[in-house]
Coordinates of C-alpha atoms in Angstrom, one line a residue:
M1 CA -1.1 18.6 -7.7
N2 CA -3.7 19.7 -5.1
Q3 CA -5.2 17.6 -2.4
T4 CA -8.3 16.6 -4.4
E5 CA -6.2 15.5 -7.4
L6 CA -4.2 13.2 -5.1
T7 CA -6.9 11.8 -2.9
L8 CA -10.1 11.8 -5.1
P9 CA -9.1 8.6 -7.1
L10 CA -8.2 6.8 -3.8
A11 CA -11.3 7.8 -2.0
Q12 CA -13.4 6.8 -5.0
Q13 CA -11.8 3.4 -5.1
L14 CA -12.3 3.0 -1.4
G15 CA -15.9 3.9 -1.6
E16 CA -16.5 1.4 -4.4
R17 CA -14.8 -1.3 -2.5
L18 CA -16.8 -0.5 0.7
L19 CA -20.0 -0.5 -1.3
R20 CA -19.2 -3.9 -3.0
Q21 CA -18.4 -5.4 0.4
G22 CA -21.4 -3.8 2.2
L23 CA -19.1 -2.0 4.7
T24 CA -18.9 1.4 6.3
I25 CA -15.9 3.5 7.4
T26 CA -15.2 5.9 10.2
T27 CA -12.2 8.2 10.8
A28 CA -10.3 9.1 13.9
E29 CA -7.9 11.9 13.1
S30 CA -5.4 14.0 15.0
C31 CA -2.7 15.5 12.8
T32 CA -4.8 15.6 9.7
G33 CA -7.6 17.5 11.4
G34 CA -10.4 16.0 9.4
G35 CA -8.6 15.8 6.1
I36 CA -9.3 12.1 5.6
A37 CA -13.0 12.7 6.2
C38 CA -12.9 15.6 3.8
S39 CA -11.4 13.4 1.1
I40 CA -14.1 10.9 1.6
T41 CA -16.9 13.4 1.6
D42 CA -15.6 14.9 -1.6
I43 CA -17.1 11.8 -3.2
A44 CA -20.8 12.2 -4.2
G45 CA -22.8 9.5 -2.5
S46 CA -20.3 8.8 0.2
S47 CA -23.1 8.9 2.8
A48 CA -23.8 5.3 1.7
W49 CA -20.5 4.2 3.3
F50 CA -19.5 7.1 5.6
E51 CA -21.6 8.6 8.3
R52 CA -19.2 10.3 10.7
G53 CA -15.6 10.8 11.8
F54 CA -13.8 12.2 14.8
V55 CA -11.2 14.9 15.0
T56 CA -9.5 14.3 18.3
Y57 CA -6.7 16.7 18.3
S58 CA -6.1 16.8 22.0
N59 CA -5.3 13.9 24.3
A60 CA -8.4 14.6 26.3
A61 CA -10.5 14.3 23.1
K62 CA -8.9 11.0 22.3
T63 CA -9.9 9.7 25.8
E64 CA -13.3 11.3 26.0
M65 CA -14.6 10.6 22.4
L66 CA -12.8 7.4 21.5
G67 CA -12.1 5.8 24.9
V68 CA -8.3 5.8 24.5
D69 CA -6.9 4.9 27.9
A70 CA -5.2 8.0 29.3
S71 CA -2.4 5.8 30.8
V72 CA -1.5 4.6 27.4
I73 CA -1.2 8.1 26.1
A74 CA 0.9 9.0 29.2
S75 CA 3.2 6.1 28.9
Q76 CA 3.6 5.9 25.1
G77 CA 2.6 9.3 23.9
A78 CA -0.2 10.3 21.6
V79 CA 2.0 9.6 18.6
S80 CA 2.3 5.8 19.1
E81 CA 1.1 2.6 17.6
A82 CA -1.0 1.7 20.7
V83 CA -2.8 5.0 20.6
V84 CA -3.8 4.8 16.9
I85 CA -5.0 1.3 17.4
A86 CA -7.2 2.4 20.3
M87 CA -8.4 5.3 18.3
A88 CA -9.4 3.2 15.3
K89 CA -11.1 0.6 17.5
G90 CA -12.8 3.3 19.6
A91 CA -14.2 5.1 16.5
C92 CA -15.6 1.8 15.2
A93 CA -17.1 1.0 18.6
Q94 CA -18.7 4.5 18.9
N95 CA -20.3 4.3 15.4
G96 CA -20.8 0.6 14.8
D97 CA -18.7 0.9 11.6
D98 CA -16.8 -1.9 10.0
L99 CA -13.6 -0.1 9.1
G100 CA -11.8 2.5 11.2
V101 CA -8.8 4.5 10.2
A102 CA -6.8 6.6 12.7
V103 CA -3.8 8.8 12.5
S104 CA -1.7 10.7 15.0
G105 CA 1.5 12.5 14.3
V106 CA 3.8 15.5 14.4
A107 CA 2.9 17.6 11.4
G108 CA 5.2 20.5 12.4
P109 CA 6.8 22.9 12.1
D110 CA 7.1 22.5 15.9
G111 CA 6.4 19.8 18.3
G112 CA 9.0 17.3 17.3
S113 CA 11.5 15.6 19.6
P114 CA 14.6 13.4 18.9
E115 CA 12.5 10.3 19.4
K116 CA 9.5 11.6 17.3
P117 CA 10.7 14.3 14.9
V118 CA 8.5 16.4 12.7
G119 CA 7.0 14.1 10.1
T120 CA 6.5 11.1 12.4
V121 CA 3.0 9.7 12.0
W122 CA 1.4 6.5 13.2
L123 CA -1.5 5.1 11.1
A124 CA -3.9 2.3 12.0
C125 CA -6.6 0.7 10.0
Y126 CA -9.0 -1.7 11.8
L127 CA -11.4 -4.1 10.2
A128 CA -13.9 -4.8 13.0
K129 CA -15.6 -8.0 11.7
E130 CA -12.2 -9.8 11.4
D131 CA -10.6 -8.0 14.4
K132 CA -7.8 -7.3 12.0
V133 CA -5.4 -4.3 12.5
H134 CA -2.8 -2.9 10.1
T135 CA -0.4 -0.3 11.5
R136 CA 2.3 1.7 9.9
L137 CA 4.9 4.2 11.1
L138 CA 5.5 7.0 8.6
Q139 CA 8.6 9.2 8.6
L140 CA 7.5 12.0 6.2
K141 CA 9.4 14.9 4.8
G142 CA 8.2 18.4 4.0
D143 CA 6.3 21.2 5.6
R144 CA 3.1 20.9 7.7
H145 CA 0.9 20.8 4.6
A146 CA 3.0 18.1 2.9
V147 CA 3.1 15.9 6.0
R148 CA -0.7 16.1 6.3
Q149 CA -1.3 15.4 2.6
Q150 CA 1.0 12.4 2.6
T151 CA -0.7 11.1 5.7
I152 CA -4.1 11.3 4.1
V153 CA -2.9 9.5 1.0
A154 CA -1.3 6.8 3.1
A155 CA -4.5 6.4 5.2
L156 CA -6.7 5.9 2.1
T157 CA -4.1 3.6 0.5
D158 CA -3.8 1.4 3.6
C159 CA -7.6 1.2 4.0
L160 CA -7.7 -0.1 0.4
A161 CA -5.0 -2.6 1.0
L162 CA -6.7 -3.9 4.2
L163 CA -9.9 -4.5 2.2
S164 CA -8.1 -6.4 -0.6

């Protein structure tokens, strides 16, 4: 299966749920490089519930664009629960959106460590009106493409679950 076959049904369900609830979503992506936003914008009419997202690949971008505290990145690392929560909240604050989804991880093939091996991804979904946060640590297998694809599917799935 290609990316669209995996993510299109999830993105369609997410869009339908957002529309029914009168909500909008924003993305804050590191390891997926805009893949979540791409999946969302594959849906015709997604502009009714998605206006913009952020690709914050570097630590500086996370700080400058989303307001992630540099000391949190320094103490916990970019691939951490605290950072993805701050990314999701920062994206919502920047856009005024209702739902924020953020991911940061080690897609590989390099960059892993014993503490955070390749395939380690943190994911956060933030529902602003309820100040509700859902986070998940993923330990994914496969090459760079597979890790990124699995992350996108997990992000869409978790957003749907949070809105249920």
